[in-house]
Amino acid sequence: MRIDDESLKGLLRARGLRVTEPRVAVLAYLASTDRHPTAEDVETAINANGQVLSRASVYNVLHSLTRAGLVAGMSVTDGAARYDAHVAPHHHLLCRTCGRVEDVPWQDFGIAERGVLPDGRSVRTLALTLDGVCNACC
Amino acid sequence: MRIDDESLKGLLRARGLRVTEPRVAVLAYLASTDRHPTAEDVETAINANGQVLSRASVYNVLHSLTRAGLVAGMSVTDGAARYDAHVAPHHHLLCRTCGRVEDVPWQDFGIAERGVLPDGRSVRTLALTLDGVCNACC
DNA sequence: CCGCTCGTCTGGAACTATTCTAAATCTCGT
DNA sequence: ACGAGATTTAGAATAGTTCCAGACGAGCGG
Ligand SMILES: [Mn+2]
Ligand SMILES: [Mn+2]
Ligand SMILES: [Zn+2]
Ligand SMILES: [Zn+2]
């Protein structure tokens, strides 16, 4: 999904973040894919466009965007953290064949809504991780 | 829960694993706690008993036990993987206050009823991770 | 438009978690 | 008890991420 840079800059400003080239580039890239890229993927993709973005900056930017709620990070077993500009609640399917991380429609199970487990422990957010096989891998 | 070493050895043999002191020690420790220890926790706990178990062996053993289905590993955001000898399906609550990982009784929620999502993707296992506050933290 | 102030970016070093290596040791079937 | 092959070990190597201190530049007040 191609979003023009002006909208992205508006998003950054709206969250009180300074508008910088690295931030716009990272956010644009993450918004353009549903592949849940790693920090390294982000660095590679952006530097392929002629820019030079240091590894440390990739992490800096990912952290500010995450703190601002524009991006969500997730840790999958073994390996690098992955990032998602799709911040509306949803679950993930980790394909055991190709390693891809795919989206799964949101379901609340009535838990987050109540905010409390039957035994009284309180719940802020929940995430379901499915270990299975994606459509591409049949 | 204290399980005697003979039963543990039986478990190892039943899964076709050779019975070694490190394996028995690691399995006994994991079976005795519900705290979901990290590899480092395991090493520390076992070496406190006078044994000397190398870091590499901790990982070797955790891997064999995991492959054998006697232990389950889980990755929590940021930080070391955690291990659980409680292998029956259940969910986890990650306390945002103290960092503890607590068990939550299993529920299937009717997702992937027959191991298949409504859209056809197949699911092997699923685990719900709740981000909330444990009872100790009120 | 200019200059100042911080927030941000950078390369590289440091750090943490995990894996690899090759040699020593041990388990268990025979 | 023997030997083959699995397991353990210390240490080096790797992967992912964070830290650092200096250079840079976004955006505000003038
Ligand atoms: Mn997603
Ligand atoms: Mn558990
Ligand atoms: Zn796949
Ligand atoms: Zn707690």
PDB file of C-alpha atoms (C1' of nucleotides) in Angstrom, chain D residues 10-27:
ATOM      1  C1'  DA D  10      35.651 -24.515  27.496  1.00  0.00           C
ATOM      2  C1'  DG D  11      36.329 -21.233  24.656  1.00  0.00           C
ATOM      3  C1'  DA D  12      35.834 -18.925  20.266  1.00  0.00           C
ATOM      4  C1'  DA D  13      32.543 -17.261  17.065  1.00  0.00           C
ATOM      5  C1'  DT D  14      28.230 -15.260  15.604  1.00  0.00           C
ATOM      6  C1'  DA D  15      23.812 -12.664  15.675  1.00  0.00           C
ATOM      7  C1'  DG D  16      21.003  -9.200  17.367  1.00  0.00           C
ATOM      8  C1'  DT D  17      20.758  -5.148  19.791  1.00  0.00           C
ATOM      9  C1'  DT D  18      22.303  -1.280  22.629  1.00  0.00           C
ATOM     10  C1'  DC D  19      25.575   2.212  23.978  1.00  0.00           C
ATOM     11  C1'  DC D  20      28.668   6.046  23.097  1.00  0.00           C
ATOM     12  C1'  DA D  21      30.362  10.569  21.980  1.00  0.00           C
ATOM     13  C1'  DG D  22      30.628  13.551  18.379  1.00  0.00           C
ATOM     14  C1'  DA D  23      28.436  15.583  14.087  1.00  0.00           C
ATOM     15  C1'  DC D  24      24.271  17.111  12.313  1.00  0.00           C
ATOM     16  C1'  DG D  25      19.899  19.329  11.513  1.00  0.00           C
ATOM     17  C1'  DA D  26      14.644  20.266  12.684  1.00  0.00           C
ATOM     18  C1'  DG D  27      12.054  23.603  14.258  1.00  0.00           C
TER      19       DG D  27
END
